[in-house]
Tab-separated table of C-alpha atoms in Angstrom:
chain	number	residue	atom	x	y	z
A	19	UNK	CA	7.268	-36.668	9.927
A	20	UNK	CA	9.598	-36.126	12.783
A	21	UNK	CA	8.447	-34.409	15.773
A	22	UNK	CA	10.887	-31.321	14.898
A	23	UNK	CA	9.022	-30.716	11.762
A	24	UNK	CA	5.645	-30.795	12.901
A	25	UNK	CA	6.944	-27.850	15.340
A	26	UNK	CA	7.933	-26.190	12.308
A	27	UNK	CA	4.834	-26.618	10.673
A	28	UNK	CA	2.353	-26.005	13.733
A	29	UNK	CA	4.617	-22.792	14.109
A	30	UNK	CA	4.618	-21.892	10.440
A	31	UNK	CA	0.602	-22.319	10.766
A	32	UNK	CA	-0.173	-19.811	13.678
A	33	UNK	CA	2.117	-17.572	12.408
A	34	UNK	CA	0.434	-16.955	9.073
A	35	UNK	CA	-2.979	-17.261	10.503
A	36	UNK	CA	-2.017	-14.115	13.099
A	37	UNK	CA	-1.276	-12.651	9.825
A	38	UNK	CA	-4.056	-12.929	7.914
A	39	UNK	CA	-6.071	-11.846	11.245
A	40	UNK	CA	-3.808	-8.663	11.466
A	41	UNK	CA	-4.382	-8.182	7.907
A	42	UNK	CA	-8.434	-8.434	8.606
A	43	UNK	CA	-8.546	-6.520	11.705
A	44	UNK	CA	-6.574	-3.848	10.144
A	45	UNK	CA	-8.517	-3.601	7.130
A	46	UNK	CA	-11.228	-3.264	9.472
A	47	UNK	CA	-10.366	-0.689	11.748
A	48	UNK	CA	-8.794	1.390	8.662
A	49	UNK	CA	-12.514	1.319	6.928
A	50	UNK	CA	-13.831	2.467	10.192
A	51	UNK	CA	-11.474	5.004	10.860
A	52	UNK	CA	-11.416	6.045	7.704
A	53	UNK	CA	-15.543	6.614	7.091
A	54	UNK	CA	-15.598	8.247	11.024
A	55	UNK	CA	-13.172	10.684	9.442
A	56	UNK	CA	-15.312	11.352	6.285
A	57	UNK	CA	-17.796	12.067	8.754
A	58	UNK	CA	-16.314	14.547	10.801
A	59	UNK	CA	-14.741	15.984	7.858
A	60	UNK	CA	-17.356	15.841	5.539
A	61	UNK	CA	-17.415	18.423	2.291
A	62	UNK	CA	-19.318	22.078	2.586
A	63	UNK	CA	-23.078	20.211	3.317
A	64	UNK	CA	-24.921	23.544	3.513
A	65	UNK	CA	-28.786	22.507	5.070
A	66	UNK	CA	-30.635	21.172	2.365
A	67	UNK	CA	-33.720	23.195	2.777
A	68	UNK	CA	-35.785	21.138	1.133
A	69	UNK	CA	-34.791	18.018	3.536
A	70	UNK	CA	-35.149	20.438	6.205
A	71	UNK	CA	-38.323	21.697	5.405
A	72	UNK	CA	-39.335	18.245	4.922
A	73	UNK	CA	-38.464	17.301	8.013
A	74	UNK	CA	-40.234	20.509	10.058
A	75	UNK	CA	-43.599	19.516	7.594
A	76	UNK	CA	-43.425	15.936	9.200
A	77	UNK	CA	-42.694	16.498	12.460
A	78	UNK	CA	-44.770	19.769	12.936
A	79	UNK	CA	-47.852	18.214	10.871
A	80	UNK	CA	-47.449	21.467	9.201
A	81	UNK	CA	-50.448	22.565	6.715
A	82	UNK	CA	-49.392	23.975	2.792
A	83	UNK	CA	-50.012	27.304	3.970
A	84	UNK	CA	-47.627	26.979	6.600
A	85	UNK	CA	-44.851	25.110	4.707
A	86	UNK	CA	-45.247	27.603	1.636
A	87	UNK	CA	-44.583	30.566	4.587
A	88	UNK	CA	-41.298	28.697	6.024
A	89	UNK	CA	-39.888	28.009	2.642
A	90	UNK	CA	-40.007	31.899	2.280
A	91	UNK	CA	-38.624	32.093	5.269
A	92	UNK	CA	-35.984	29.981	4.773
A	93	UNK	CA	-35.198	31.798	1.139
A	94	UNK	CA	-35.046	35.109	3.222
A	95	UNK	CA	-32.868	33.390	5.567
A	96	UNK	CA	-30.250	31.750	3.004
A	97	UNK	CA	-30.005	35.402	1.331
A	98	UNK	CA	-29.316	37.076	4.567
A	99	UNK	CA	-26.577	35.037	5.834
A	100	UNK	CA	-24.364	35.365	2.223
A	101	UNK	CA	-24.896	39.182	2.636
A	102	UNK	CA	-23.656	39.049	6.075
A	103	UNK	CA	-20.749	36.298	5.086
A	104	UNK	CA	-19.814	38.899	2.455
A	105	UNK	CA	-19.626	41.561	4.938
A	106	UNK	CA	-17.790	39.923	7.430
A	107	UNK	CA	-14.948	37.499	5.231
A	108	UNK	CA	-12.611	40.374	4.373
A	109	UNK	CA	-11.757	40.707	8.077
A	110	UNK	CA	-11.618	36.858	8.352
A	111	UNK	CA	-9.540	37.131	5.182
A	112	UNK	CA	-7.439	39.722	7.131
A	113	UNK	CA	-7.159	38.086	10.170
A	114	UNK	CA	-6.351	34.714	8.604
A	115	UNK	CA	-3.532	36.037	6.227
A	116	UNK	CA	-1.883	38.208	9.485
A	117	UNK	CA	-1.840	34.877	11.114
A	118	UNK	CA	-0.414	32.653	8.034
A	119	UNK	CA	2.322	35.840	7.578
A	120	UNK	CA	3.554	34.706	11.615
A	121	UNK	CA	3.564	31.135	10.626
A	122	UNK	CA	5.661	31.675	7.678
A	123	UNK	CA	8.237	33.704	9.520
A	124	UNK	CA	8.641	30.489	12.005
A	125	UNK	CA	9.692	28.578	8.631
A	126	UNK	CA	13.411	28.177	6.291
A	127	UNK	CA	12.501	29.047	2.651
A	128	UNK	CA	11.716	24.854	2.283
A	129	UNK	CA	9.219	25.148	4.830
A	130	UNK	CA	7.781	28.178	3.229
A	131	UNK	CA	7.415	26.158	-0.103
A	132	UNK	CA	5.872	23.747	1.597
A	133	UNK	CA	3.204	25.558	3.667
A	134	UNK	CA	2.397	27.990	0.568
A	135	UNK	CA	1.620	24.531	-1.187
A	136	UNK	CA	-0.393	23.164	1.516
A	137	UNK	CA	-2.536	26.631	2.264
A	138	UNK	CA	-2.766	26.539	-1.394
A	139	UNK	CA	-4.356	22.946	-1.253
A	140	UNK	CA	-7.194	23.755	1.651
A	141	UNK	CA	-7.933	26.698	-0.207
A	142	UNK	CA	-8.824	24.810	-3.210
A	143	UNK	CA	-10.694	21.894	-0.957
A	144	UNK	CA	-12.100	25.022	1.412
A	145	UNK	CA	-15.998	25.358	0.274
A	146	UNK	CA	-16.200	28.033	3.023
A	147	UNK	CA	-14.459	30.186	0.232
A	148	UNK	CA	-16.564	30.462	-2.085
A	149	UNK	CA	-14.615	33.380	-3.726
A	150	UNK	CA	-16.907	36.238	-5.185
């Protein structure tokens, strides 16, 4: 094998080997990025109360009595805040569709199309609005 060749072939060699590394790192760093993002963007997790309570009973050594009174509490709580999120979302409803109407006027007609589809989309992945 002449000297020229084994150049060739020493070349050809690191080269795919920096490939397959760049194909393993970025694998890597795409299954990190991607389950940080599932993380910070998780679905609607509303506080399991039964985790939660579970975790108050352990930590506070908490007798029956005491857990049967927070998971009361915790009912009463849960009940309260969807009255007051049904009080409050047709201003947030208000406010956000004032604020969508400004956007839209920024857009051409194609842009429109496109922003009515993508509003459209978060609404349906939007747990938040959980329409009554």
């Amino acid at each position: 094998m002449s000297q020229q060749n084994r150049i060739w072939l020493k070349a050809s060699t690191i080269l795919v080997i920096v490939f397959l590394l760049g194909i393993v790192t970025g694998g890597a760093l795409d299954g990190l990025y991607r389950s940080k993002a599932k993380t910070l963007v998780a679905p609607y997790n509303k506080i399991d109360t039964t985790d939660h309570l579970g975790s108050l009973k352990q930590d506070l050594n908490l007798s029956p009595e005491q857990v049967s009174a927070m998971q009361k509490i915790l009912t009463e709580m849960r009940q309260d805040y969807k009255t007051l999120c049904a009080g409050v979302r047709p201003k947030y409803e208000t406010l956000r569709e004032q604020g969508r109407a400004k956007m839209r006027q920024l857009l051409s007609i194609e842009q429109q199309k496109l922003f009515d589809m993508v509003i459209t989309k978060e609404e349906c992945n939007c747990p938040y609005l959980n329409k009554q």
